[in-house]
JSON list of C-alpha atoms in Angstrom, two decimals:
[
{"chain": "A", "resi": 249, "resn": "LEU", "atom": "CA", "xyz": [-10.39, -7.50, 0.09]},
{"chain": "A", "resi": 250, "resn": "ASP", "atom": "CA", "xyz": [-9.20, -11.02, 0.87]},
{"chain": "A", "resi": 251, "resn": "PRO", "atom": "CA", "xyz": [-5.47, -10.27, 0.31]},
{"chain": "A", "resi": 252, "resn": "GLU", "atom": "CA", "xyz": [-3.22, -13.15, -0.62]},
{"chain": "A", "resi": 253, "resn": "LEU", "atom": "CA", "xyz": [0.58, -12.97, -0.37]},
{"chain": "A", "resi": 254, "resn": "CYS", "atom": "CA", "xyz": [2.08, -14.98, -3.20]},
{"chain": "A", "resi": 255, "resn": "ASP", "atom": "CA", "xyz": [5.17, -17.12, -2.55]},
{"chain": "A", "resi": 256, "resn": "SER", "atom": "CA", "xyz": [7.55, -15.81, -5.20]},
{"chain": "A", "resi": 257, "resn": "GLN", "atom": "CA", "xyz": [9.55, -12.61, -5.17]},
{"chain": "A", "resi": 258, "resn": "TRP", "atom": "CA", "xyz": [9.57, -10.50, -8.30]},
{"chain": "A", "resi": 259, "resn": "ILE", "atom": "CA", "xyz": [11.98, -8.16, -10.07]},
{"chain": "A", "resi": 260, "resn": "PHE", "atom": "CA", "xyz": [11.05, -5.25, -12.33]},
{"chain": "A", "resi": 261, "resn": "ALA", "atom": "CA", "xyz": [13.31, -5.04, -15.37]},
{"chain": "A", "resi": 262, "resn": "LYS", "atom": "CA", "xyz": [13.50, -3.32, -18.72]},
{"chain": "A", "resi": 263, "resn": "ILE", "atom": "CA", "xyz": [14.65, -4.52, -22.09]},
{"chain": "A", "resi": 264, "resn": "SER", "atom": "CA", "xyz": [15.38, -2.08, -24.88]},
{"chain": "A", "resi": 265, "resn": "THR", "atom": "CA", "xyz": [13.47, -2.93, -28.03]},
{"chain": "A", "resi": 266, "resn": "GLN", "atom": "CA", "xyz": [14.58, -1.96, -31.49]},
{"chain": "A", "resi": 267, "resn": "ASP", "atom": "CA", "xyz": [11.79, -0.27, -33.41]},
{"chain": "A", "resi": 268, "resn": "ASN", "atom": "CA", "xyz": [9.36, -1.52, -30.73]},
{"chain": "A", "resi": 269, "resn": "ASP", "atom": "CA", "xyz": [9.82, -5.07, -32.02]},
{"chain": "A", "resi": 270, "resn": "VAL", "atom": "CA", "xyz": [8.06, -6.62, -29.05]},
{"chain": "A", "resi": 271, "resn": "PRO", "atom": "CA", "xyz": [7.38, -10.05, -30.63]},
{"chain": "A", "resi": 272, "resn": "THR", "atom": "CA", "xyz": [11.10, -10.63, -31.22]},
{"chain": "A", "resi": 273, "resn": "THR", "atom": "CA", "xyz": [12.01, -9.36, -27.76]},
{"chain": "A", "resi": 274, "resn": "MET", "atom": "CA", "xyz": [9.38, -11.55, -26.07]},
{"chain": "A", "resi": 275, "resn": "SER", "atom": "CA", "xyz": [10.46, -14.53, -28.15]},
{"chain": "A", "resi": 276, "resn": "THR", "atom": "CA", "xyz": [14.00, -14.03, -26.84]},
{"chain": "A", "resi": 277, "resn": "VAL", "atom": "CA", "xyz": [12.72, -13.78, -23.25]},
{"chain": "A", "resi": 278, "resn": "TYR", "atom": "CA", "xyz": [10.72, -16.99, -23.58]},
{"chain": "A", "resi": 279, "resn": "SER", "atom": "CA", "xyz": [13.66, -18.75, -25.25]},
{"chain": "A", "resi": 280, "resn": "GLN", "atom": "CA", "xyz": [15.60, -18.14, -22.00]},
{"chain": "A", "resi": 281, "resn": "ASP", "atom": "CA", "xyz": [12.91, -20.18, -20.20]},
{"chain": "A", "resi": 282, "resn": "VAL", "atom": "CA", "xyz": [11.51, -17.07, -18.50]},
{"chain": "A", "resi": 283, "resn": "ALA", "atom": "CA", "xyz": [7.79, -16.32, -18.36]},
{"chain": "A", "resi": 284, "resn": "PRO", "atom": "CA", "xyz": [7.12, -12.79, -17.07]},
{"chain": "A", "resi": 285, "resn": "ILE", "atom": "CA", "xyz": [4.03, -12.36, -14.92]},
{"chain": "A", "resi": 286, "resn": "ALA", "atom": "CA", "xyz": [3.45, -9.01, -16.63]},
{"chain": "A", "resi": 287, "resn": "THR", "atom": "CA", "xyz": [4.84, -6.87, -19.41]},
{"chain": "A", "resi": 288, "resn": "PHE", "atom": "CA", "xyz": [4.28, -3.27, -20.41]},
{"chain": "A", "resi": 289, "resn": "LEU", "atom": "CA", "xyz": [5.56, -1.51, -23.49]},
{"chain": "A", "resi": 290, "resn": "GLU", "atom": "CA", "xyz": [6.87, 1.97, -22.72]},
{"chain": "A", "resi": 291, "resn": "SER", "atom": "CA", "xyz": [8.59, 4.41, -25.05]},
{"chain": "A", "resi": 292, "resn": "GLU", "atom": "CA", "xyz": [11.95, 3.61, -23.40]},
{"chain": "A", "resi": 293, "resn": "GLY", "atom": "CA", "xyz": [11.61, -0.15, -23.72]},
{"chain": "A", "resi": 294, "resn": "LEU", "atom": "CA", "xyz": [9.70, -3.21, -22.57]},
{"chain": "A", "resi": 295, "resn": "THR", "atom": "CA", "xyz": [9.09, -3.53, -18.83]},
{"chain": "A", "resi": 296, "resn": "VAL", "atom": "CA", "xyz": [8.95, -7.12, -17.60]},
{"chain": "A", "resi": 297, "resn": "ILE", "atom": "CA", "xyz": [8.18, -8.45, -14.14]},
{"chain": "A", "resi": 298, "resn": "VAL", "atom": "CA", "xyz": [9.98, -11.75, -13.62]},
{"chain": "A", "resi": 299, "resn": "LYS", "atom": "CA", "xyz": [10.67, -14.12, -10.76]},
{"chain": "A", "resi": 300, "resn": "GLU", "atom": "CA", "xyz": [13.75, -13.14, -8.81]},
{"chain": "A", "resi": 301, "resn": "GLU", "atom": "CA", "xyz": [15.42, -16.49, -9.42]},
{"chain": "A", "resi": 302, "resn": "GLU", "atom": "CA", "xyz": [14.98, -16.12, -13.20]},
{"chain": "A", "resi": 303, "resn": "VAL", "atom": "CA", "xyz": [16.27, -12.57, -13.70]},
{"chain": "A", "resi": 304, "resn": "HIS", "atom": "CA", "xyz": [19.87, -13.73, -14.27]},
{"chain": "A", "resi": 305, "resn": "LYS", "atom": "CA", "xyz": [18.74, -15.66, -17.35]},
{"chain": "A", "resi": 306, "resn": "LEU", "atom": "CA", "xyz": [18.05, -12.36, -19.12]},
{"chain": "A", "resi": 307, "resn": "SER", "atom": "CA", "xyz": [21.32, -10.63, -18.22]},
{"chain": "A", "resi": 308, "resn": "GLY", "atom": "CA", "xyz": [22.83, -11.30, -21.65]},
{"chain": "A", "resi": 309, "resn": "MET", "atom": "CA", "xyz": [20.06, -9.52, -23.53]},
{"chain": "A", "resi": 310, "resn": "SER", "atom": "CA", "xyz": [20.92, -6.22, -25.17]},
{"chain": "A", "resi": 311, "resn": "GLY", "atom": "CA", "xyz": [19.56, -3.25, -23.25]},
{"chain": "A", "resi": 312, "resn": "PHE", "atom": "CA", "xyz": [18.64, -5.33, -20.18]},
{"chain": "A", "resi": 313, "resn": "GLU", "atom": "CA", "xyz": [18.55, -3.60, -16.78]},
{"chain": "A", "resi": 314, "resn": "TYR", "atom": "CA", "xyz": [16.76, -4.46, -13.58]},
{"chain": "A", "resi": 315, "resn": "ALA", "atom": "CA", "xyz": [15.90, -2.93, -10.24]},
{"chain": "A", "resi": 316, "resn": "ASP", "atom": "CA", "xyz": [17.80, -4.39, -7.29]},
{"chain": "A", "resi": 317, "resn": "THR", "atom": "CA", "xyz": [14.76, -4.42, -5.01]},
{"chain": "A", "resi": 318, "resn": "PRO", "atom": "CA", "xyz": [12.79, -7.67, -4.85]},
{"chain": "A", "resi": 319, "resn": "PHE", "atom": "CA", "xyz": [9.02, -7.25, -4.61]},
{"chain": "A", "resi": 320, "resn": "SER", "atom": "CA", "xyz": [6.32, -9.46, -3.19]},
{"chain": "A", "resi": 321, "resn": "ARG", "atom": "CA", "xyz": [2.98, -9.72, -4.93]},
{"chain": "A", "resi": 322, "resn": "ILE", "atom": "CA", "xyz": [-0.20, -9.31, -2.94]},
{"chain": "A", "resi": 323, "resn": "THR", "atom": "CA", "xyz": [-3.35, -10.21, -4.84]},
{"chain": "A", "resi": 324, "resn": "LEU", "atom": "CA", "xyz": [-6.68, -8.83, -3.73]},
{"chain": "A", "resi": 325, "resn": "LYS", "atom": "CA", "xyz": [-8.84, -11.89, -4.23]},
{"chain": "A", "resi": 326, "resn": "VAL", "atom": "CA", "xyz": [-12.02, -9.83, -4.32]},
{"chain": "A", "resi": 327, "resn": "HIS", "atom": "CA", "xyz": [-13.31, -9.68, -7.89]},
{"chain": "A", "resi": 328, "resn": "SER", "atom": "CA", "xyz": [-12.94, -6.03, -8.86]},
{"chain": "A", "resi": 329, "resn": "SER", "atom": "CA", "xyz": [-14.38, -4.39, -11.92]},
{"chain": "A", "resi": 330, "resn": "LEU", "atom": "CA", "xyz": [-12.04, -2.55, -14.24]},
{"chain": "A", "resi": 331, "resn": "ASP", "atom": "CA", "xyz": [-14.53, 0.34, -13.94]},
{"chain": "A", "resi": 332, "resn": "ALA", "atom": "CA", "xyz": [-14.54, 0.37, -10.13]},
{"chain": "A", "resi": 333, "resn": "VAL", "atom": "CA", "xyz": [-13.52, 3.63, -8.48]},
{"chain": "A", "resi": 334, "resn": "GLY", "atom": "CA", "xyz": [-11.61, 3.94, -5.23]},
{"chain": "A", "resi": 335, "resn": "LEU", "atom": "CA", "xyz": [-10.27, 0.50, -4.31]},
{"chain": "A", "resi": 336, "resn": "THR", "atom": "CA", "xyz": [-6.69, 1.01, -5.46]},
{"chain": "A", "resi": 337, "resn": "ALA", "atom": "CA", "xyz": [-6.75, 4.56, -4.12]},
{"chain": "A", "resi": 338, "resn": "LEU", "atom": "CA", "xyz": [-7.84, 3.35, -0.68]},
{"chain": "A", "resi": 339, "resn": "VAL", "atom": "CA", "xyz": [-5.21, 0.62, -0.55]},
{"chain": "A", "resi": 340, "resn": "SER", "atom": "CA", "xyz": [-2.45, 2.85, -1.92]},
{"chain": "A", "resi": 341, "resn": "THR", "atom": "CA", "xyz": [-3.30, 5.62, 0.56]},
{"chain": "A", "resi": 342, "resn": "ARG", "atom": "CA", "xyz": [-3.17, 3.24, 3.52]},
{"chain": "A", "resi": 343, "resn": "LEU", "atom": "CA", "xyz": [0.13, 1.75, 2.40]},
{"chain": "A", "resi": 344, "resn": "THR", "atom": "CA", "xyz": [1.54, 5.26, 1.83]},
{"chain": "A", "resi": 345, "resn": "GLU", "atom": "CA", "xyz": [0.57, 6.22, 5.39]},
{"chain": "A", "resi": 346, "resn": "HIS", "atom": "CA", "xyz": [2.97, 3.47, 6.52]},
{"chain": "A", "resi": 347, "resn": "ASN", "atom": "CA", "xyz": [5.67, 4.47, 4.01]},
{"chain": "A", "resi": 348, "resn": "ILE", "atom": "CA", "xyz": [5.17, 1.32, 1.93]},
{"chain": "A", "resi": 349, "resn": "SER", "atom": "CA", "xyz": [5.69, 1.69, -1.79]},
{"chain": "A", "resi": 350, "resn": "ALA", "atom": "CA", "xyz": [3.14, -0.09, -3.97]},
{"chain": "A", "resi": 351, "resn": "ASN", "atom": "CA", "xyz": [3.28, -0.79, -7.68]},
{"chain": "A", "resi": 352, "resn": "VAL", "atom": "CA", "xyz": [-0.20, -1.74, -8.84]},
{"chain": "A", "resi": 353, "resn": "VAL", "atom": "CA", "xyz": [-1.06, -3.98, -11.76]},
{"chain": "A", "resi": 354, "resn": "ALA", "atom": "CA", "xyz": [-4.73, -4.38, -12.59]},
{"chain": "A", "resi": 355, "resn": "GLY", "atom": "CA", "xyz": [-5.62, -7.73, -14.02]},
{"chain": "A", "resi": 356, "resn": "TYR", "atom": "CA", "xyz": [-8.96, -8.52, -15.61]},
{"chain": "A", "resi": 357, "resn": "PHE", "atom": "CA", "xyz": [-10.20, -10.19, -12.44]},
{"chain": "A", "resi": 358, "resn": "HIS", "atom": "CA", "xyz": [-8.02, -8.90, -9.59]},
{"chain": "A", "resi": 359, "resn": "ASP", "atom": "CA", "xyz": [-5.71, -6.10, -8.54]},
{"chain": "A", "resi": 360, "resn": "HIS", "atom": "CA", "xyz": [-2.11, -7.02, -7.72]},
{"chain": "A", "resi": 361, "resn": "PHE", "atom": "CA", "xyz": [0.08, -4.90, -5.46]},
{"chain": "A", "resi": 362, "resn": "PHE", "atom": "CA", "xyz": [3.83, -5.32, -5.70]},
{"chain": "A", "resi": 363, "resn": "VAL", "atom": "CA", "xyz": [5.43, -4.15, -2.45]},
{"chain": "A", "resi": 364, "resn": "GLN", "atom": "CA", "xyz": [9.03, -4.31, -1.31]},
{"chain": "A", "resi": 365, "resn": "ALA", "atom": "CA", "xyz": [9.56, -7.88, -0.11]},
{"chain": "A", "resi": 366, "resn": "SER", "atom": "CA", "xyz": [10.95, -6.60, 3.18]},
{"chain": "A", "resi": 367, "resn": "ARG", "atom": "CA", "xyz": [7.64, -4.78, 3.83]},
{"chain": "A", "resi": 368, "resn": "ALA", "atom": "CA", "xyz": [5.22, -7.50, 2.67]},
{"chain": "A", "resi": 369, "resn": "ALA", "atom": "CA", "xyz": [4.19, -8.70, 6.14]},
{"chain": "A", "resi": 370, "resn": "GLY", "atom": "CA", "xyz": [3.36, -5.15, 7.22]},
{"chain": "A", "resi": 371, "resn": "ALA", "atom": "CA", "xyz": [1.43, -4.55, 4.00]},
{"chain": "A", "resi": 372, "resn": "MET", "atom": "CA", "xyz": [-0.60, -7.71, 4.62]},
{"chain": "A", "resi": 373, "resn": "ASP", "atom": "CA", "xyz": [-1.46, -6.49, 8.15]},
{"chain": "A", "resi": 374, "resn": "ILE", "atom": "CA", "xyz": [-2.66, -3.18, 6.70]},
{"chain": "A", "resi": 375, "resn": "LEU", "atom": "CA", "xyz": [-4.78, -4.88, 4.03]},
{"chain": "A", "resi": 376, "resn": "ARG", "atom": "CA", "xyz": [-6.33, -7.21, 6.60]},
{"chain": "A", "resi": 377, "resn": "SER", "atom": "CA", "xyz": [-7.21, -4.21, 8.77]},
{"chain": "A", "resi": 378, "resn": "ILE", "atom": "CA", "xyz": [-8.90, -2.53, 5.79]},
{"chain": "A", "resi": 379, "resn": "ALA", "atom": "CA", "xyz": [-10.90, -5.70, 5.20]},
{"chain": "A", "resi": 380, "resn": "THR", "atom": "CA", "xyz": [-11.92, -5.86, 8.86]},
{"chain": "A", "resi": 381, "resn": "GLU", "atom": "CA", "xyz": [-12.97, -2.18, 8.87]},
{"chain": "A", "resi": 382, "resn": "ASN", "atom": "CA", "xyz": [-15.11, -2.70, 5.77]},
{"chain": "A", "resi": 383, "resn": "GLN", "atom": "CA", "xyz": [-16.79, -5.81, 7.20]},
{"chain": "A", "resi": 384, "resn": "SER", "atom": "CA", "xyz": [-17.91, -3.88, 10.28]},
{"chain": "A", "resi": 385, "resn": "LYS", "atom": "CA", "xyz": [-19.61, -1.17, 8.19]}
]
């Protein structure tokens, strides 16, 4: 798995979009000198994942709300195929067994698990144990 805990903490937020005008909304986000690590358009608005220290820059945007919980990002450095079956299920199941919430974002090359920042060290221990178990098989 080769998990890597990234330094920054992240906040999940939403921005209401008028008529799903994502280009205008994203232009406004970038004009605030904020570069989300990920975005996702949902029917209720645009979800953005931004660095914790940057979230205040978006507070003036219409329809802006954010979750109070900071998340840490753990990247599985193993190159995973978008067609692979079971990796995220295995990791999510193990984290769930320890009552750790995980929000998964699949990138083209790697899977990224956003876990509550306060639980990141424990999540890393669990991921390392999965890696060790799989090496011994």
